[in-house]
mmCIF file of C-alpha atoms in Angstrom:
data_model
loop_
_atom_site.group_PDB
_atom_site.id
_atom_site.type_symbol
_atom_site.label_atom_id
_atom_site.label_comp_id
_atom_site.label_asym_id
_atom_site.label_seq_id
_atom_site.Cartn_x
_atom_site.Cartn_y
_atom_site.Cartn_z
ATOM 1 C CA MET S 1 0.000 0.000 0.000
ATOM 2 C CA PRO S 2 1.546 3.351 -0.979
ATOM 3 C CA LYS S 3 1.929 6.146 1.526
ATOM 4 C CA LEU S 4 -0.581 9.008 1.446
ATOM 5 C CA LYS S 5 0.965 12.320 0.498
ATOM 6 C CA THR S 6 -0.139 15.604 2.026
ATOM 7 C CA LYS S 7 -1.506 18.081 -0.525
ATOM 8 C CA SER S 8 1.042 20.892 -0.873
ATOM 9 C CA GLY S 9 -1.607 23.614 -1.157
ATOM 10 C CA ALA S 10 -3.351 22.478 2.022
ATOM 11 C CA LYS S 11 -0.046 22.377 3.880
ATOM 12 C CA LYS S 12 0.318 26.116 3.291
ATOM 13 C CA ARG S 13 -3.309 27.035 4.061
ATOM 14 C CA PHE S 14 -4.292 24.990 7.121
ATOM 15 C CA LYS S 15 -2.835 24.163 10.529
ATOM 16 C CA ILE S 16 -4.097 21.465 12.883
ATOM 17 C CA THR S 17 -4.108 22.340 16.589
ATOM 18 C CA GLY S 18 -3.254 19.946 19.393
ATOM 19 C CA THR S 19 -6.941 19.294 20.051
ATOM 20 C CA GLY S 20 -7.573 18.473 16.379
ATOM 21 C CA LYS S 21 -9.218 21.710 15.238
ATOM 22 C CA VAL S 22 -8.257 23.149 11.848
ATOM 23 C CA LEU S 23 -7.119 26.773 11.665
ATOM 24 C CA TYR S 24 -7.083 28.854 8.497
ATOM 25 C CA ALA S 25 -6.128 32.418 7.554
ATOM 26 C CA GLN S 26 -8.953 34.878 6.878
ATOM 27 C CA ARG S 27 -9.532 35.545 3.177
ATOM 28 C CA GLY S 28 -9.758 38.973 1.596
ATOM 29 C CA LYS S 29 -6.602 40.701 2.827
ATOM 30 C CA ARG S 30 -4.176 40.152 -0.059
ATOM 31 C CA HIS S 31 -4.913 43.304 -2.053
ATOM 32 C CA GLY S 32 -7.602 45.950 -2.597
ATOM 33 C CA MET S 33 -7.505 47.264 0.970
ATOM 34 C CA ILE S 34 -8.559 50.697 -0.292
ATOM 35 C CA LYS S 35 -12.049 49.326 -1.046
ATOM 36 C CA ARG S 36 -12.530 47.725 2.342
ATOM 37 C CA THR S 37 -13.705 49.577 5.413
ATOM 38 C CA ASN S 38 -11.410 49.808 8.424
ATOM 39 C CA LYS S 39 -13.855 47.608 10.320
ATOM 40 C CA GLN S 40 -13.606 44.858 7.673
ATOM 41 C CA ILE S 41 -9.807 44.980 7.710
ATOM 42 C CA ARG S 42 -9.783 44.834 11.519
ATOM 43 C CA ASN S 43 -12.162 41.864 11.613
ATOM 44 C CA LEU S 44 -10.108 39.879 9.070
ATOM 45 C CA ARG S 45 -7.024 39.820 11.295
ATOM 46 C CA GLY S 46 -5.533 36.574 12.534
ATOM 47 C CA THR S 47 -6.817 33.050 12.020
ATOM 48 C CA ALA S 48 -10.196 31.383 12.378
ATOM 49 C CA VAL S 49 -11.360 27.853 13.210
ATOM 50 C CA LEU S 50 -12.856 25.835 10.352
ATOM 51 C CA PHE S 51 -16.364 24.402 10.764
ATOM 52 C CA GLU S 52 -16.421 20.820 12.019
ATOM 53 C CA GLY S 53 -17.732 19.218 8.813
ATOM 54 C CA ASP S 54 -15.225 21.029 6.616
ATOM 55 C CA ALA S 55 -12.419 20.280 9.066
ATOM 56 C CA ARG S 56 -13.208 16.573 8.872
ATOM 57 C CA ASN S 57 -12.819 16.651 5.078
ATOM 58 C CA VAL S 58 -9.599 18.666 5.202
ATOM 59 C CA LYS S 59 -8.032 16.218 7.658
ATOM 60 C CA LYS S 60 -9.218 13.166 5.717
ATOM 61 C CA PHE S 61 -8.393 14.178 2.138
ATOM 62 C CA PHE S 62 -5.775 16.935 2.286
ATOM 63 C CA LEU S 63 -3.812 16.448 5.508
ATOM 64 C CA PRO S 64 -3.915 12.677 6.164
ATOM 65 C CA ASN S 65 -0.732 12.785 8.257
ATOM 66 C CA GLY S 66 -1.564 16.004 10.119
#
């Protein structure tokens, strides 16, 4: 049976915490800040926790060794 490889894109986008939750960076802060309100920019700071159903799929298909 061959080993399962981690998807390279997922490796860069997600992080699994010690308790098994999946963290991801907020989207919408790469460019075009001039259009966004200061409140939007403030609220997009940091990381967020992925919903449970999505997290299950990420761990199963994209980060099998994570």
